[in-house]
Short mmCIF file of N, CA and C in Angstrom, two decimals:
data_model
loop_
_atom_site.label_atom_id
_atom_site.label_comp_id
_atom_site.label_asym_id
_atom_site.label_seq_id
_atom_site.Cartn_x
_atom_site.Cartn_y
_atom_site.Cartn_z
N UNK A 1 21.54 -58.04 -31.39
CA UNK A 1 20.20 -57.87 -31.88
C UNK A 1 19.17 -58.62 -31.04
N UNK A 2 19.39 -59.15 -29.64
CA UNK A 2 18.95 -59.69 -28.54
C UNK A 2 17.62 -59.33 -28.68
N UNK A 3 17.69 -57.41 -28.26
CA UNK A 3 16.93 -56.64 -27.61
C UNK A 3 15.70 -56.50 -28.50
N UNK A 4 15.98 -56.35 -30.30
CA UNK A 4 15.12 -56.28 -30.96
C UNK A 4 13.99 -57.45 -31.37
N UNK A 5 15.10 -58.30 -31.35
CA UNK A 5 13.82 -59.80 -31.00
C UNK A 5 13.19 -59.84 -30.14
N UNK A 6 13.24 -59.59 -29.10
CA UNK A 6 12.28 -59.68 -28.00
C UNK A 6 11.67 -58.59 -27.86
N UNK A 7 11.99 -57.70 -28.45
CA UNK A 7 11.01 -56.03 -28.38
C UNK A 7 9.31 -56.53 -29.48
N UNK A 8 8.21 -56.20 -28.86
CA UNK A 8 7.48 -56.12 -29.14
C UNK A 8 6.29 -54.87 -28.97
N UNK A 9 5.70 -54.20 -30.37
CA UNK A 9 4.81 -53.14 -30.18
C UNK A 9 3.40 -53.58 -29.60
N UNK A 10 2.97 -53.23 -28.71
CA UNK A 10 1.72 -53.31 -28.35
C UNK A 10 1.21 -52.44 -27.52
N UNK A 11 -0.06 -52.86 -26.73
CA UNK A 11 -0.73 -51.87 -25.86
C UNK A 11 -0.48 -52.58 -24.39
N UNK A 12 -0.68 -52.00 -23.71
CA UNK A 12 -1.10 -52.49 -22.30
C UNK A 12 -2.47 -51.77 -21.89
N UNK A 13 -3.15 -52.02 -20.78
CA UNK A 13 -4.30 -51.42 -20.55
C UNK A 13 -3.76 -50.10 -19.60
N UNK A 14 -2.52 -49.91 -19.12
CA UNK A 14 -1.95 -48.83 -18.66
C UNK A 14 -2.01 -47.96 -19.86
N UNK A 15 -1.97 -48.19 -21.14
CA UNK A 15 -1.85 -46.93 -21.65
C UNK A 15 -2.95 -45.80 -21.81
N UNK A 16 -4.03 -46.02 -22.17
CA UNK A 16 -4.94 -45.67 -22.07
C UNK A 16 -5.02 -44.13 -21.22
N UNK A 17 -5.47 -44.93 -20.00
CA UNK A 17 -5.22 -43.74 -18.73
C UNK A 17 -3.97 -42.96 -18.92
N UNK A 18 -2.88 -43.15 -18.97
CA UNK A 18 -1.57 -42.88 -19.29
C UNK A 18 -2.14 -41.37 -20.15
N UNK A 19 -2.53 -42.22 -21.41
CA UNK A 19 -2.60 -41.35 -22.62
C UNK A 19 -3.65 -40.00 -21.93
N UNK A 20 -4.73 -40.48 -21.78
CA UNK A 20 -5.76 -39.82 -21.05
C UNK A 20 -5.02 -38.39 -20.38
N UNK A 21 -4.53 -38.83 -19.28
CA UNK A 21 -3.27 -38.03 -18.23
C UNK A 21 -2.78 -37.07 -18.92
N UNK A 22 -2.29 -37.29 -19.98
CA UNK A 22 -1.21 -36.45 -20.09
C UNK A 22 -1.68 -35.37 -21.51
N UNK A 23 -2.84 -36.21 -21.78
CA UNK A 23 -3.37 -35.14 -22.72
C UNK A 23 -3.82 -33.94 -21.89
N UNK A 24 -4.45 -34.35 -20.33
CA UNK A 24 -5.19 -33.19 -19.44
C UNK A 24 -4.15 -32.30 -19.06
N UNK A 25 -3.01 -33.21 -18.60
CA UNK A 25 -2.06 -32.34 -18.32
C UNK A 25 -1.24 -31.09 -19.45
N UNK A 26 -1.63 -31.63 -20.50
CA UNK A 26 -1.58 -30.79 -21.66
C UNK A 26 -2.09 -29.48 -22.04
N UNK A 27 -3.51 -29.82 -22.18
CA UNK A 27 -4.68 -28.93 -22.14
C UNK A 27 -4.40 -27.64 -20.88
N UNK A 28 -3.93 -28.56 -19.62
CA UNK A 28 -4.00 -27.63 -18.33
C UNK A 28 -3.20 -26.21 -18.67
N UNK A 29 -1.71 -27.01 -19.12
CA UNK A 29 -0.44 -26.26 -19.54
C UNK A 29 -0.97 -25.04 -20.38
N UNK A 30 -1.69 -25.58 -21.54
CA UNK A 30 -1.90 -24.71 -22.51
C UNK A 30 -2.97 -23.61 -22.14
N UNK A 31 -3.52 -23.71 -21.53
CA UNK A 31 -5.02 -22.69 -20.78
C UNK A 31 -4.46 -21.98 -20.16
N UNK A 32 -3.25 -22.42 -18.85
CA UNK A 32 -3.09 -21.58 -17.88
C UNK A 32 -1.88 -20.48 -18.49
N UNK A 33 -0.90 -21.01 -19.30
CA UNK A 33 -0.58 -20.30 -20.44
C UNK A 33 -0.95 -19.07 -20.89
N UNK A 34 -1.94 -19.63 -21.84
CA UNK A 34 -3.17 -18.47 -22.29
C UNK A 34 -3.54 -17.35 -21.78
N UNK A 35 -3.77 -18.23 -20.07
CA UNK A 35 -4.55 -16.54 -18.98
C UNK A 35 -3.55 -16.20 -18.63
N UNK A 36 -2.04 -16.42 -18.13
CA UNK A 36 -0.81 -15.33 -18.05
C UNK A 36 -0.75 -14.62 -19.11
N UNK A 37 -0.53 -14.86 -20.29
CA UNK A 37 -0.28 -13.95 -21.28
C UNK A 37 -0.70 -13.12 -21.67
N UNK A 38 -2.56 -13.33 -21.02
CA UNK A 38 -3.86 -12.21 -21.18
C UNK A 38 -3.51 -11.15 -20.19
N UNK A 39 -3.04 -11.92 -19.35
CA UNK A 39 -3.15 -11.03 -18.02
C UNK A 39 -1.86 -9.65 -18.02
N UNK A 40 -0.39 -10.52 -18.24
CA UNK A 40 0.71 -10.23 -18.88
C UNK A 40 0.28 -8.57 -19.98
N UNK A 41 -0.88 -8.95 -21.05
CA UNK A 41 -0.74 -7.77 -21.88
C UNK A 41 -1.80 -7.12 -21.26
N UNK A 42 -2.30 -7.12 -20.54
CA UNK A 42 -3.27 -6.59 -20.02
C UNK A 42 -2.79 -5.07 -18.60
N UNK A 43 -1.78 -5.90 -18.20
CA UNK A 43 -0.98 -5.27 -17.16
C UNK A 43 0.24 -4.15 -17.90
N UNK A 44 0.72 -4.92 -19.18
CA UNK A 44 1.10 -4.05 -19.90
C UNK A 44 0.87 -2.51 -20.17
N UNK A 45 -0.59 -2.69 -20.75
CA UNK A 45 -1.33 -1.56 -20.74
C UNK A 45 -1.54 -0.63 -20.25
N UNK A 46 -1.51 -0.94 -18.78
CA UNK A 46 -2.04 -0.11 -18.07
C UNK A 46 -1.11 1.24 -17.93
#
């Protein structure tokens, strides 16, 4: 139980940006997503 005593929750000022990051990288995922799938039923159609 070493590991849990010395484990502590907190922040660092890395997280922040971190968090920041990966929400964009998120957003990116989910948009570019979006326009294949438009494009995808779109091509369908034709």
């Amino acid at each position: 139980m070493e590991f849990l005593e010395n484990a502590t929750l907190g922040f660092c000022w890395w997280d922040i940006p971190a968090l920041v990051l990966l929400i964009a990288v998120a957003v990116l995922f989910f948009v570019r997503r979006h326009k294949l799938n438009e494009e995808k039923k779109k091509l369908q159609n034709k």
